[in-house]
Short mmCIF file of C-alpha atoms in Angstrom, two decimals:
data_model
loop_
_atom_site.label_atom_id
_atom_site.label_comp_id
_atom_site.label_asym_id
_atom_site.label_seq_id
_atom_site.Cartn_x
_atom_site.Cartn_y
_atom_site.Cartn_z
CA MET A 15 -23.48 -5.25 -4.60
CA SER A 16 -22.40 -8.91 -5.27
CA ALA A 17 -19.67 -10.61 -3.23
CA SER A 18 -17.78 -11.06 -6.52
CA THR A 19 -17.88 -7.16 -7.23
CA VAL A 20 -16.80 -6.36 -3.61
CA ALA A 21 -13.82 -8.84 -3.94
CA THR A 22 -12.90 -7.35 -7.26
CA LEU A 23 -13.07 -3.87 -5.85
CA ALA A 24 -10.90 -4.85 -2.99
CA VAL A 25 -8.17 -6.37 -5.50
CA LEU A 26 -8.47 -3.23 -7.33
CA ALA A 27 -7.92 -1.15 -4.18
CA LEU A 28 -4.92 -3.20 -3.32
CA ALA A 29 -3.44 -2.67 -6.74
CA ALA A 30 -3.97 0.91 -6.44
CA LEU A 31 -2.17 0.97 -3.01
CA HIS A 32 0.75 -0.86 -4.62
CA ALA A 33 0.90 1.40 -7.61
CA TYR A 34 1.11 4.26 -4.95
CA ILE A 35 3.93 2.64 -3.17
CA LEU A 36 5.61 2.29 -6.47
CA VAL A 37 5.38 6.05 -7.03
CA LEU A 38 6.65 6.90 -3.57
CA GLU A 39 9.70 4.49 -3.86
CA MET A 40 10.54 5.22 -7.61
CA PHE A 41 9.93 8.83 -8.02
CA LEU A 42 9.33 10.38 -4.72
CA TRP A 43 11.73 8.68 -2.42
CA THR A 44 13.71 11.80 -1.29
CA THR A 45 10.77 14.20 -0.83
CA PRO A 46 9.32 14.86 2.50
CA ARG A 47 6.11 12.93 1.81
CA ALA A 48 7.92 9.67 1.09
CA ARG A 49 10.45 10.10 3.96
CA ALA A 50 7.62 10.70 6.30
CA ALA A 51 5.74 7.61 5.11
CA PHE A 52 8.91 5.38 5.38
CA GLY A 53 10.51 7.26 8.43
CA THR A 54 13.68 7.80 6.69
CA SER A 55 16.12 10.94 6.93
CA ALA A 56 17.19 13.03 3.93
CA GLU A 57 20.74 11.54 4.20
CA PHE A 58 19.40 7.85 4.12
CA ALA A 59 16.95 8.55 1.40
CA GLU A 60 19.60 10.05 -0.92
CA GLY A 61 21.87 7.17 -0.34
CA THR A 62 19.38 4.45 -0.97
CA LYS A 63 17.56 5.98 -3.97
CA ALA A 64 18.48 3.15 -6.40
CA LEU A 65 17.62 0.38 -3.77
CA ALA A 66 14.17 2.26 -3.16
CA ALA A 67 13.55 2.30 -7.02
CA ASN A 68 14.24 -1.33 -7.45
CA GLN A 69 11.69 -2.03 -4.57
CA GLY A 70 9.24 0.30 -6.07
CA LEU A 71 9.47 -1.73 -9.25
CA TYR A 72 8.77 -4.96 -7.49
CA ASN A 73 5.62 -3.10 -6.10
CA GLY A 74 4.51 -2.17 -9.55
CA PHE A 75 4.72 -5.91 -10.72
CA LEU A 76 2.50 -6.66 -7.67
CA ALA A 77 0.09 -3.86 -8.64
CA ALA A 78 0.03 -5.17 -12.38
CA GLY A 79 -0.57 -8.77 -11.23
CA LEU A 80 -3.49 -7.89 -9.10
CA ALA A 81 -4.91 -5.69 -11.76
CA TRP A 82 -4.63 -8.41 -14.04
CA GLY A 83 -6.32 -10.81 -11.60
CA ALA A 84 -9.14 -8.29 -11.19
CA VAL A 85 -9.93 -7.91 -14.90
CA ALA A 86 -9.33 -11.45 -16.23
CA SER A 87 -12.14 -14.02 -16.61
CA ASP A 88 -12.17 -17.22 -14.50
CA PRO A 89 -10.64 -19.31 -13.90
CA VAL A 90 -7.49 -17.29 -14.65
CA GLY A 91 -8.85 -14.04 -12.88
CA PHE A 92 -9.30 -16.00 -9.60
CA GLN A 93 -6.03 -18.05 -9.98
CA VAL A 94 -4.15 -14.84 -10.58
CA SER A 95 -5.61 -12.83 -7.91
CA VAL A 96 -5.07 -15.69 -5.34
CA PHE A 97 -1.32 -16.12 -6.45
CA PHE A 98 -0.73 -12.17 -6.24
CA LEU A 99 -2.56 -11.82 -2.95
CA VAL A 100 -0.50 -14.49 -1.27
CA CYS A 101 2.72 -12.82 -2.85
CA VAL A 102 1.60 -9.48 -1.18
CA ALA A 103 0.92 -11.08 2.13
CA VAL A 104 4.21 -12.93 2.17
CA ALA A 105 6.20 -9.89 1.23
CA GLY A 106 4.32 -7.99 4.00
CA LEU A 107 5.35 -10.71 6.62
CA TYR A 108 8.94 -10.47 5.44
CA GLY A 109 8.93 -6.86 5.61
CA ALA A 110 7.29 -6.80 8.97
CA ALA A 111 9.99 -9.11 10.35
CA THR A 112 12.85 -7.44 8.89
CA SER A 113 12.00 -3.67 8.52
CA SER A 114 9.00 -2.29 10.15
CA ARG A 115 5.95 -3.79 11.95
CA LYS A 116 3.88 -1.15 10.20
CA ILE A 117 4.10 -3.12 6.97
CA LEU A 118 2.04 -5.85 8.50
CA PHE A 119 -0.90 -3.50 8.94
CA VAL A 120 -0.36 -1.71 5.64
CA GLN A 121 0.27 -4.80 3.40
CA THR A 122 -0.25 -8.10 5.01
CA VAL A 123 -3.69 -7.46 6.79
CA PRO A 124 -5.17 -5.77 3.70
CA ALA A 125 -3.94 -8.61 1.48
CA LEU A 126 -5.27 -11.36 3.79
CA ALA A 127 -8.57 -9.70 4.02
CA THR A 128 -8.96 -9.27 0.19
CA LEU A 129 -7.67 -13.00 -0.10
CA ALA A 130 -10.63 -13.87 2.21
CA LEU A 131 -13.22 -11.89 0.10
CA VAL A 132 -11.89 -13.43 -3.13
CA LEU A 133 -12.10 -16.87 -1.76
CA LEU A 134 -15.67 -16.25 -0.31
CA ALA A 135 -16.67 -14.90 -3.62
CA HIS A 136 -15.53 -17.69 -5.59
#
């Protein structure tokens, strides 16, 4: 498997992760699965449904951008991938600093590892 293929698969995997986060935040926020994933109580989840849905929408935009970067031909595909990978990493850093350190390992580390793969493959 070529480095380019590995990088593309990594970008698509990260896109899938953010699509899953979209589903958790927009549609499953008050369910036991989402509450366990985000460490929230039933009361908190119920009171923050709209906020979580908005956050989920942003994760959907990240997923769409990553998917676009993975399938677009170069140089656009490379540029879009780098842009959205940096966006994911920065969002993860902010989330880790303001919400939960877990976000660093769920979002930032995978984004930076994928960014490294994309840059090495280019």
